[in-house]
């Protein structure tokens, strides 16, 4: 039987006329668990992680999975068992990583709006570092830490002011962004941090954006960061680690992001040239670890031929596949069991009462109602952004490991959705 892998998806392949993820046919998984259904390949996650690990071989490095990309416990567990730390952005994410078996010392806490309660809890469990994003936050964190009799390890998120050349909603390191502190204010803010009694300055961090597919923004950002390391250390403040954030893109539609190991060889050359090769290097990849590990399997409900446009209505929607509606993003859509007949150009849309509820535009498909489609690159920023709009239950999730399929999240029922609600009287 011929096996055809799809570019960028080494663990998802057609064997004959059936689409497989690792050793399991998607049609069989959908028959067993229903649709829409998210299915992730463990091998794919570990091979994406492996590229970073190769890049850092022989170095002091810590990979912190930015779990907002996909925060399901079973996914977190894969990364915790592989030795990863985690980049979290809320108290809820902290409880998730702890439940998944993370080592608290390998957890770093990012985000512009940490509350006092979140800070207290993070101090109590002993997280590795707070990535602080403003002066106001520094003051509050110092107060909270003093009240708990601890010193909070901090790094300050600096904006290197480079353009990552990605969608404006996922570009975060430019002036005028709500994230981080301005490059030119960094030294003064570091001096403030060093003087605050509840804080221990341990590092520096940045994160310039997401779905970055060129290496230049990274190389430029590294130069800007290393300049700051020099300035800050010259002022007598030691930086034990350099955290370079996440943001590496994936192949959604023939995109050609640099390979993690190739990119890091170049970045490490810069770090070594400046004499900082002995520092602990930290990174926060999200999408690049999980994005292409997952597909969403969905059933074609209806075909609506039209004069101007024909629609293919599927049972998945912007609830669980929000990226097209949010960022006009592209997801590859392929039949799970291809037919060999006539094709039609469709807009692939979900059942939600919003014109923004489309999943793919102008796709040439040969399908009939009842057929299954696989929406690719659905491992990142899909289920973690899923909502219950239109009182739709969130899909089930499976983690496939070779020929084993583990149910890592049950399909949400209507009772699950209304559990916290109360009638008036
Ligand atoms: C979202 C985020 C990341 C991960 O970004 P990806 O594009 O998914 O790699 C890393 N660091 C911070 C601070 C983030 O907000």
Tab-separated table of C-alpha atoms and ligand atoms in Angstrom:
chain	number	residue	atom	x	y	z
A	1	UNK	CA	0.000	0.000	0.000
A	2	UNK	CA	1.394	3.410	-0.879
A	3	UNK	CA	1.857	5.892	1.925
A	4	UNK	CA	1.745	9.609	1.169
A	5	UNK	CA	2.703	11.998	3.939
A	6	UNK	CA	1.611	15.592	3.714
A	7	UNK	CA	4.288	18.287	3.795
A	8	UNK	CA	4.914	19.500	7.358
A	9	UNK	CA	2.949	16.572	8.823
A	10	UNK	CA	5.303	13.588	9.008
A	11	UNK	CA	2.987	11.528	11.236
A	12	UNK	CA	-0.202	12.061	9.243
A	13	UNK	CA	-0.361	10.165	5.976
A	14	UNK	CA	-2.633	8.513	3.438
A	15	UNK	CA	-2.214	4.763	3.302
A	16	UNK	CA	-4.033	3.847	0.171
A	17	UNK	CA	-7.266	5.797	0.443
A	18	UNK	CA	-7.373	6.202	4.225
A	19	UNK	CA	-5.891	9.026	6.240
A	20	UNK	CA	-3.870	7.805	9.228
A	21	UNK	CA	-2.369	9.530	12.223
A	22	UNK	CA	0.566	7.405	13.351
A	23	UNK	CA	-0.833	3.836	13.184
A	24	UNK	CA	-4.531	4.690	13.480
A	25	UNK	CA	-7.021	5.446	10.680
A	26	UNK	CA	-8.873	8.679	11.422
A	27	UNK	CA	-12.165	7.286	10.065
A	28	UNK	CA	-12.142	4.532	12.687
A	29	UNK	CA	-11.395	6.999	15.504
A	30	UNK	CA	-14.239	9.247	14.324
A	31	UNK	CA	-16.646	6.293	14.180
A	32	UNK	CA	-15.733	5.432	17.751
A	33	UNK	CA	-15.663	8.911	19.303
A	34	UNK	CA	-17.890	11.038	17.056
A	35	UNK	CA	-17.156	14.364	15.392
A	36	UNK	CA	-15.889	17.015	15.607
A	37	UNK	CA	-12.878	15.289	17.106
A	38	UNK	CA	-9.367	16.503	17.808
A	39	UNK	CA	-6.608	13.942	17.345
A	40	UNK	CA	-2.974	14.593	18.247
A	41	UNK	CA	0.175	12.642	17.429
A	42	UNK	CA	2.538	12.190	20.356
A	43	UNK	CA	5.428	11.352	18.002
A	44	UNK	CA	4.876	14.624	16.201
A	45	UNK	CA	5.052	16.625	19.458
A	46	UNK	CA	8.193	14.825	20.541
A	47	UNK	CA	9.883	15.281	17.181
A	48	UNK	CA	9.115	19.027	17.246
A	49	UNK	CA	10.584	19.170	20.752
A	50	UNK	CA	13.555	17.124	19.529
A	51	UNK	CA	14.512	19.825	17.016
A	52	UNK	CA	14.901	22.333	19.854
A	53	UNK	CA	16.718	19.786	22.014
A	54	UNK	CA	19.189	19.137	19.170
A	55	UNK	CA	19.690	22.884	18.802
A	56	UNK	CA	20.627	23.161	22.484
A	57	UNK	CA	22.712	19.990	22.766
A	58	UNK	CA	25.610	20.549	25.163
A	59	UNK	CA	24.181	23.865	26.434
A	60	UNK	CA	22.554	24.947	29.643
A	61	UNK	CA	19.039	25.367	28.339
A	62	UNK	CA	15.450	25.099	29.480
A	63	UNK	CA	12.551	24.683	27.086
A	64	UNK	CA	9.335	26.037	28.589
A	65	UNK	CA	6.299	24.953	26.563
A	66	UNK	CA	3.984	27.984	26.199
A	67	UNK	CA	0.943	26.026	27.234
A	68	UNK	CA	-1.687	28.478	26.092
A	69	UNK	CA	-1.201	26.930	22.632
A	70	UNK	CA	-2.813	23.718	23.912
A	71	UNK	CA	-3.443	23.333	27.623
A	72	UNK	CA	-5.142	19.926	27.778
A	73	UNK	CA	-3.695	17.910	30.672
A	74	UNK	CA	-2.713	14.920	28.533
A	75	UNK	CA	-0.713	17.209	26.226
A	76	UNK	CA	0.997	18.916	29.165
A	77	UNK	CA	1.859	15.508	30.579
A	78	UNK	CA	3.728	14.550	27.375
A	79	UNK	CA	5.916	17.633	27.712
A	80	UNK	CA	6.373	17.315	31.485
A	81	UNK	CA	7.546	13.710	31.024
A	82	UNK	CA	9.967	14.870	28.321
A	83	UNK	CA	11.580	17.225	30.845
A	84	UNK	CA	10.019	20.478	29.657
A	85	UNK	CA	9.229	23.444	31.803
A	86	UNK	CA	6.163	25.575	31.099
A	87	UNK	CA	5.404	29.177	30.283
A	88	UNK	CA	2.092	30.083	31.925
A	89	UNK	CA	-0.063	33.197	31.737
A	90	UNK	CA	-2.647	32.679	34.495
A	91	UNK	CA	-3.334	31.045	37.829
A	92	UNK	CA	-5.532	28.547	36.040
A	93	UNK	CA	-2.641	27.509	33.807
A	94	UNK	CA	-0.480	27.106	36.921
A	95	UNK	CA	-2.955	24.636	38.437
A	96	UNK	CA	-3.073	22.742	35.124
A	97	UNK	CA	0.686	22.281	34.865
A	98	UNK	CA	0.890	21.198	38.501
A	99	UNK	CA	-1.876	18.658	37.866
A	100	UNK	CA	0.049	17.387	34.829
A	101	UNK	CA	3.189	16.751	36.892
A	102	UNK	CA	5.330	19.801	36.079
A	103	UNK	CA	8.255	20.716	38.304
A	104	UNK	CA	7.303	24.130	39.751
A	105	UNK	CA	10.916	25.340	39.500
A	106	UNK	CA	10.687	24.961	35.710
A	107	UNK	CA	7.563	27.121	35.423
A	108	UNK	CA	7.770	30.742	34.322
A	109	UNK	CA	4.871	33.143	34.601
A	110	UNK	CA	4.283	35.644	31.754
A	111	UNK	CA	1.416	38.066	31.129
A	112	UNK	CA	0.588	41.756	31.575
A	113	UNK	CA	-2.147	41.339	34.178
A	114	UNK	CA	-1.079	39.026	36.990
A	115	UNK	CA	-3.263	39.435	40.075
A	116	UNK	CA	-2.020	39.423	43.674
A	117	UNK	CA	-3.753	36.101	44.282
A	118	UNK	CA	-1.996	34.571	41.251
A	119	UNK	CA	1.351	35.917	42.455
A	120	UNK	CA	0.818	34.519	45.966
A	121	UNK	CA	-0.032	31.067	44.675
A	122	UNK	CA	2.934	31.032	42.286
A	123	UNK	CA	5.286	32.042	45.124
A	124	UNK	CA	3.789	29.433	47.407
A	125	UNK	CA	4.479	26.581	44.973
A	126	UNK	CA	7.937	27.953	44.145
A	127	UNK	CA	7.821	28.780	40.433
A	128	UNK	CA	11.104	29.434	38.625
A	129	UNK	CA	10.562	32.998	37.442
A	130	UNK	CA	8.041	35.800	37.001
A	131	UNK	CA	8.370	37.490	33.622
A	132	UNK	CA	7.351	40.985	34.676
A	133	UNK	CA	5.797	43.300	32.090
A	134	UNK	CA	5.517	46.705	33.827
A	135	UNK	CA	6.851	48.842	36.681
A	136	UNK	CA	3.512	48.678	38.446
A	137	UNK	CA	3.691	44.902	38.428
A	138	UNK	CA	7.219	44.986	39.889
A	139	UNK	CA	6.035	47.037	42.860
A	140	UNK	CA	3.041	44.806	43.533
A	141	UNK	CA	5.064	41.608	43.177
A	142	UNK	CA	7.671	42.905	45.627
A	143	UNK	CA	4.928	43.715	48.156
A	144	UNK	CA	3.239	40.332	47.766
A	145	UNK	CA	6.568	38.493	48.054
A	146	UNK	CA	7.546	40.418	51.196
A	147	UNK	CA	4.187	39.651	52.781
A	148	UNK	CA	4.783	35.933	52.196
A	149	UNK	CA	8.370	36.163	53.473
A	150	UNK	CA	9.891	35.214	50.104
A	151	UNK	CA	11.850	36.837	47.348
A	152	UNK	CA	10.268	36.589	43.945
A	153	UNK	CA	12.639	35.576	41.131
A	154	UNK	CA	12.077	38.050	38.285
A	155	UNK	CA	12.979	38.664	34.704
A	156	UNK	CA	11.752	41.730	32.836
A	157	UNK	CA	10.129	41.358	29.458
A	158	UNK	CA	11.754	43.842	27.144
A	159	UNK	CA	10.460	44.916	23.759
A	160	UNK	CA	13.321	44.650	21.299
A	161	UNK	CA	11.233	46.737	18.858
A	162	UNK	CA	11.707	44.494	15.843
A	163	UNK	CA	8.949	43.690	13.378
A	164	UNK	CA	8.293	39.929	13.294
A	165	UNK	CA	6.445	40.347	9.945
A	166	UNK	CA	3.441	38.363	11.057
A	167	UNK	CA	-0.262	39.116	11.577
A	168	UNK	CA	-0.679	42.341	13.654
A	169	UNK	CA	-2.760	40.497	16.297
A	170	UNK	CA	0.116	38.106	16.974
A	171	UNK	CA	2.906	40.664	16.737
A	172	UNK	CA	3.974	41.576	20.259
A	173	UNK	CA	7.487	43.027	20.346
A	174	UNK	CA	6.954	46.399	18.670
A	175	UNK	CA	6.736	49.814	20.291
A	176	UNK	CA	3.091	50.517	21.012
A	177	UNK	CA	2.455	46.901	21.996
A	178	UNK	CA	0.765	46.322	25.359
A	179	UNK	CA	3.438	43.757	26.211
A	180	UNK	CA	6.759	44.237	27.954
A	181	UNK	CA	8.720	47.412	28.652
A	182	UNK	CA	10.393	49.649	26.080
A	183	UNK	CA	14.012	48.900	25.225
A	184	UNK	CA	15.089	52.414	26.217
A	185	UNK	CA	13.417	52.129	29.660
A	186	UNK	CA	14.850	48.711	30.424
A	187	UNK	CA	17.962	49.764	32.371
A	188	UNK	CA	16.047	52.140	34.631
A	189	UNK	CA	13.411	49.488	35.333
A	190	UNK	CA	16.067	46.860	36.064
A	191	UNK	CA	17.649	49.263	38.556
A	192	UNK	CA	14.243	49.747	40.189
A	193	UNK	CA	13.748	45.964	40.367
A	194	UNK	CA	17.185	45.422	41.892
A	195	UNK	CA	16.349	47.955	44.629
A	196	UNK	CA	13.000	46.407	45.601
A	197	UNK	CA	13.234	44.280	48.743
A	198	UNK	CA	10.898	41.475	47.677
A	199	UNK	CA	12.564	40.738	44.346
A	200	UNK	CA	15.599	38.808	43.111
A	201	UNK	CA	16.555	39.698	39.538
A	202	UNK	CA	17.477	36.491	37.727
A	203	UNK	CA	17.074	37.072	33.999
A	204	UNK	CA	15.827	38.944	30.979
A	205	UNK	CA	13.195	37.939	28.474
A	206	UNK	CA	11.431	38.934	25.283
A	207	UNK	CA	8.784	37.509	22.979
A	208	UNK	CA	8.424	39.249	19.652
A	209	UNK	CA	5.372	37.598	18.135
A	210	UNK	CA	3.912	34.393	16.806
A	211	UNK	CA	3.910	32.396	13.568
A	212	UNK	CA	7.271	33.946	12.630
A	213	UNK	CA	8.525	32.338	9.438
A	214	UNK	CA	11.702	34.355	8.796
A	215	UNK	CA	14.935	34.244	10.714
A	216	UNK	CA	15.852	37.938	10.404
A	217	UNK	CA	13.500	39.218	13.139
A	218	UNK	CA	14.965	36.642	15.520
A	219	UNK	CA	18.555	37.519	14.675
A	220	UNK	CA	17.817	41.239	15.071
A	221	UNK	CA	15.979	40.715	18.353
A	222	UNK	CA	18.899	38.673	19.691
A	223	UNK	CA	21.331	41.520	18.911
A	224	UNK	CA	19.083	44.009	20.685
A	225	UNK	CA	18.683	41.727	23.704
A	226	UNK	CA	22.403	41.057	24.003
A	227	UNK	CA	23.074	44.823	23.875
A	228	UNK	CA	20.783	45.157	26.861
A	229	UNK	CA	22.443	42.296	28.736
A	230	UNK	CA	25.726	44.186	28.386
A	231	UNK	CA	24.194	47.476	29.571
A	232	UNK	CA	22.379	45.938	32.532
A	233	UNK	CA	25.344	43.887	33.717
A	234	UNK	CA	27.616	46.933	33.379
A	235	UNK	CA	25.278	48.569	35.917
A	236	UNK	CA	26.060	45.749	38.347
A	237	UNK	CA	22.937	43.634	37.878
A	238	UNK	CA	23.769	40.015	37.029
A	239	UNK	CA	21.530	38.167	34.595
A	240	UNK	CA	21.604	34.456	35.204
A	241	UNK	CA	19.361	33.537	32.294
A	242	UNK	CA	18.383	34.859	28.883
A	243	UNK	CA	14.863	33.908	27.815
A	244	UNK	CA	14.250	34.426	24.124
A	245	UNK	CA	10.489	33.753	24.073
A	246	UNK	CA	8.639	31.671	21.502
A	247	UNK	CA	6.954	32.453	18.237
A	248	UNK	CA	8.518	30.120	15.692
A	249	UNK	CA	6.013	29.475	12.919
A	250	UNK	CA	4.740	26.253	11.388
A	251	UNK	CA	3.832	25.172	7.867
A	252	UNK	CA	0.124	25.933	7.449
A	253	UNK	CA	0.175	26.520	3.720
A	254	UNK	CA	3.618	25.956	2.281
A	255	UNK	CA	5.147	28.295	4.888
A	256	UNK	CA	8.858	27.653	5.325
A	257	UNK	CA	9.853	28.666	8.859
A	258	UNK	CA	13.454	27.933	9.824
A	259	UNK	CA	14.047	24.571	11.530
A	260	UNK	CA	14.429	25.103	15.285
A	261	UNK	CA	17.911	23.550	15.420
A	262	UNK	CA	19.199	25.484	12.405
A	263	UNK	CA	17.846	28.757	13.790
A	264	UNK	CA	19.386	28.092	17.198
A	265	UNK	CA	22.791	27.329	15.740
A	266	UNK	CA	22.751	30.835	14.292
A	267	UNK	CA	21.432	32.454	17.470
A	268	UNK	CA	23.954	30.587	19.604
A	269	UNK	CA	26.769	31.825	17.384
A	270	UNK	CA	25.705	35.382	18.256
A	271	UNK	CA	25.466	34.566	21.950
A	272	UNK	CA	28.901	32.939	21.957
A	273	UNK	CA	30.458	35.794	20.005
A	274	UNK	CA	29.304	38.184	22.720
A	275	UNK	CA	30.604	35.948	25.507
A	276	UNK	CA	27.235	34.932	26.969
A	277	UNK	CA	27.365	31.262	26.016
A	278	UNK	CA	27.597	30.247	29.685
A	279	UNK	CA	24.171	31.663	30.596
A	280	UNK	CA	21.098	29.521	31.068
A	281	UNK	CA	19.147	29.879	27.825
A	282	UNK	CA	15.415	29.668	28.017
A	283	UNK	CA	12.785	29.606	25.293
A	284	UNK	CA	8.993	29.553	25.289
A	285	UNK	CA	7.759	27.770	22.152
A	286	UNK	CA	4.041	27.052	21.869
A	287	UNK	CA	2.666	26.648	18.361
A	288	UNK	CA	5.809	25.042	16.934
A	289	UNK	CA	5.576	22.161	19.449
A	290	UNK	CA	1.915	21.236	18.944
A	291	UNK	CA	0.410	23.013	15.931
A	292	UNK	CA	1.093	20.417	13.269
A	293	UNK	CA	0.670	17.495	15.679
A	294	UNK	CA	-3.115	17.776	15.546
A	295	UNK	CA	-6.063	17.508	13.189
A	296	UNK	CA	-9.735	18.171	13.725
A	297	UNK	CA	-11.923	15.516	12.105
A	298	UNK	CA	-15.310	16.851	11.057
A	299	UNK	CA	-18.311	15.506	9.148
A	300	UNK	CA	-19.827	17.124	6.090
A	301	UNK	CA	-23.473	17.858	6.994
A	302	UNK	CA	-24.802	19.549	3.861
A	303	UNK	CA	-23.673	20.824	0.489
A	304	UNK	CA	-25.322	24.045	-0.658
A	305	UNK	CA	-24.568	24.657	-4.330
A	306	UNK	CA	-25.016	28.281	-5.383
A	307	UNK	CA	-24.556	30.508	-8.399
A	308	UNK	CA	-21.919	32.723	-6.839
A	309	UNK	CA	-20.627	30.406	-4.158
A	310	UNK	CA	-21.136	26.858	-3.054
A	311	UNK	CA	-20.980	25.985	0.619
A	312	UNK	CA	-19.848	22.857	2.369
A	313	UNK	CA	-21.425	22.902	5.840
A	314	UNK	CA	-19.467	20.890	8.405
A	315	UNK	CA	-20.118	20.004	12.041
A	316	UNK	CA	-17.021	21.858	13.311
A	317	UNK	CA	-17.170	25.609	13.716
A	318	UNK	CA	-15.429	28.734	14.924
A	319	UNK	CA	-16.006	27.476	18.505
A	320	UNK	CA	-13.202	24.996	18.193
A	321	UNK	CA	-11.458	26.289	15.063
A	322	UNK	CA	-11.338	30.031	15.806
A	323	UNK	CA	-8.247	31.008	13.837
A	324	UNK	CA	-9.896	31.713	10.451
A	325	UNK	CA	-12.480	34.000	12.100
A	326	UNK	CA	-9.878	35.697	14.323
A	327	UNK	CA	-6.923	36.081	11.984
A	328	UNK	CA	-8.207	35.084	8.531
A	329	UNK	CA	-5.902	32.137	9.066
A	330	UNK	CA	-5.523	29.241	6.653
A	331	UNK	CA	-5.982	25.600	7.651
A	332	UNK	CA	-5.446	22.881	5.110
A	333	UNK	CA	-8.621	20.761	4.693
A	334	UNK	CA	-8.409	17.254	3.221
A	335	UNK	CA	-10.834	14.346	2.875
A	336	UNK	CA	-10.310	11.489	5.335
A	337	UNK	CA	-11.310	8.990	2.583
A	338	UNK	CA	-10.789	10.699	-0.779
A	339	UNK	CA	-13.266	10.091	-3.604
A	340	UNK	CA	-12.020	9.972	-7.153
A	341	UNK	CA	-14.775	11.854	-8.917
A	342	UNK	CA	-15.786	15.372	-9.704
A	343	UNK	CA	-14.734	18.247	-7.477
A	344	UNK	CA	-16.409	21.561	-6.666
A	345	UNK	CA	-15.023	24.753	-5.168
A	346	UNK	CA	-16.628	25.335	-1.781
A	347	UNK	CA	-16.463	27.701	1.114
A	348	UNK	CA	-16.219	25.348	4.073
A	349	UNK	CA	-18.372	26.784	6.868
A	350	UNK	CA	-19.631	25.822	10.312
A	351	UNK	CA	-23.201	25.860	11.685
A	352	UNK	CA	-22.818	28.984	13.856
A	353	UNK	CA	-25.014	32.023	13.301
A	354	UNK	CA	-22.149	34.332	12.302
A	355	UNK	CA	-20.838	35.120	8.834
A	356	UNK	CA	-17.363	34.916	10.364
A	357	UNK	CA	-17.934	31.213	10.942
A	358	UNK	CA	-15.934	29.912	8.030
A	359	UNK	CA	-13.085	27.413	8.187
A	360	UNK	CA	-11.775	27.524	4.618
A	361	UNK	CA	-12.510	29.609	1.529
A	362	UNK	CA	-12.517	28.464	-2.098
A	363	UNK	CA	-11.491	24.862	-1.460
A	364	UNK	CA	-11.688	22.340	-4.234
A	365	UNK	CA	-13.245	19.209	-2.769
A	366	UNK	CA	-14.959	16.079	-3.994
A	367	UNK	CA	-17.294	15.365	-1.083
A	368	UNK	CA	-20.796	14.202	-0.229
A	369	UNK	CA	-22.807	14.642	2.977
A	370	UNK	CA	-21.616	12.158	5.593
A	371	UNK	CA	-17.994	12.297	4.399
A	372	UNK	CA	-15.265	13.159	6.877
A	373	UNK	CA	-12.794	15.999	6.437
A	374	UNK	CA	-9.566	16.572	8.355
A	375	UNK	CA	-8.718	20.166	9.242
A	376	UNK	CA	-4.930	20.302	9.585
A	377	UNK	CA	-2.615	22.241	11.878
A	378	UNK	CA	-5.279	22.128	14.586
A	379	UNK	CA	-2.989	21.296	17.508
A	380	UNK	CA	-2.325	24.889	18.567
A	381	UNK	CA	-4.685	27.735	19.419
A	382	UNK	CA	-7.804	25.711	18.622
A	383	UNK	CA	-9.070	23.733	21.636
A	384	UNK	CA	-7.346	26.113	24.040
A	385	UNK	CA	-9.404	28.947	22.528
A	386	UNK	CA	-12.620	26.931	22.173
A	387	UNK	CA	-15.878	28.414	23.418
A	388	UNK	CA	-19.447	27.242	23.984
A	389	UNK	CA	-21.030	29.871	21.728
A	390	UNK	CA	-24.420	28.647	20.448
A	391	UNK	CA	-24.349	26.160	23.377
A	392	UNK	CA	-22.123	23.810	21.462
A	393	UNK	CA	-20.198	21.323	23.579
A	394	UNK	CA	-16.460	21.279	23.090
A	395	UNK	CA	-15.154	18.256	21.135
A	396	UNK	CA	-13.380	15.227	22.525
A	397	UNK	CA	-9.581	15.007	22.195
A	398	UNK	CA	-7.450	11.929	21.542
A	399	UNK	CA	-3.711	11.492	21.895
A	400	UNK	CA	-2.384	8.837	19.529
A	401	UNK	CA	0.853	7.077	20.442
A	402	UNK	CA	1.734	4.454	17.824
A	403	UNK	CA	-1.306	2.177	17.667
A	404	UNK	CA	-2.727	3.413	20.991
A	405	UNK	CA	-5.394	6.134	21.085
A	406	UNK	CA	-5.858	7.711	24.518
A	407	UNK	CA	-8.983	9.723	25.227
A	408	UNK	CA	-7.514	12.809	26.927
A	409	UNK	CA	-10.714	14.832	27.019
A	410	UNK	CA	-14.316	13.667	26.847
A	411	UNK	CA	-16.828	15.403	24.655
A	412	UNK	CA	-18.599	18.117	26.643
A	413	UNK	CA	-22.312	17.553	27.268
A	414	UNK	CA	-24.980	20.201	27.646
A	415	UNK	CA	-25.195	19.247	31.334
A	416	UNK	CA	-21.465	20.011	31.653
A	417	UNK	CA	-22.126	23.417	30.157
A	418	UNK	CA	-25.028	24.369	32.422
A	419	UNK	CA	-23.598	22.872	35.612
A	420	UNK	CA	-22.688	26.226	37.170
A	421	UNK	CA	-25.894	28.006	36.152
A	422	UNK	CA	-28.941	28.501	38.397
A	423	UNK	CA	-32.578	29.210	37.547
A	424	UNK	CA	-33.861	32.335	39.246
A	425	UNK	CA	-36.349	30.874	41.698
B	1	LIG	C1	2.066	33.020	23.371
B	1	LIG	C2	3.390	33.202	23.976
B	1	LIG	C3	4.439	32.343	23.639
B	1	LIG	C4	4.302	31.237	22.602
B	1	LIG	O1	4.113	31.729	21.335
B	1	LIG	P1	4.084	30.699	20.091
B	1	LIG	O2	3.914	31.571	18.918
B	1	LIG	O3	2.925	29.808	20.307
B	1	LIG	O4	5.372	29.969	20.089
B	1	LIG	C5	5.635	32.504	24.287
B	1	LIG	N1	5.812	33.480	25.215
B	1	LIG	C6	4.830	34.325	25.548
B	1	LIG	C7	5.087	35.364	26.572
B	1	LIG	C8	3.590	34.221	24.942
B	1	LIG	O5	2.623	35.078	25.268
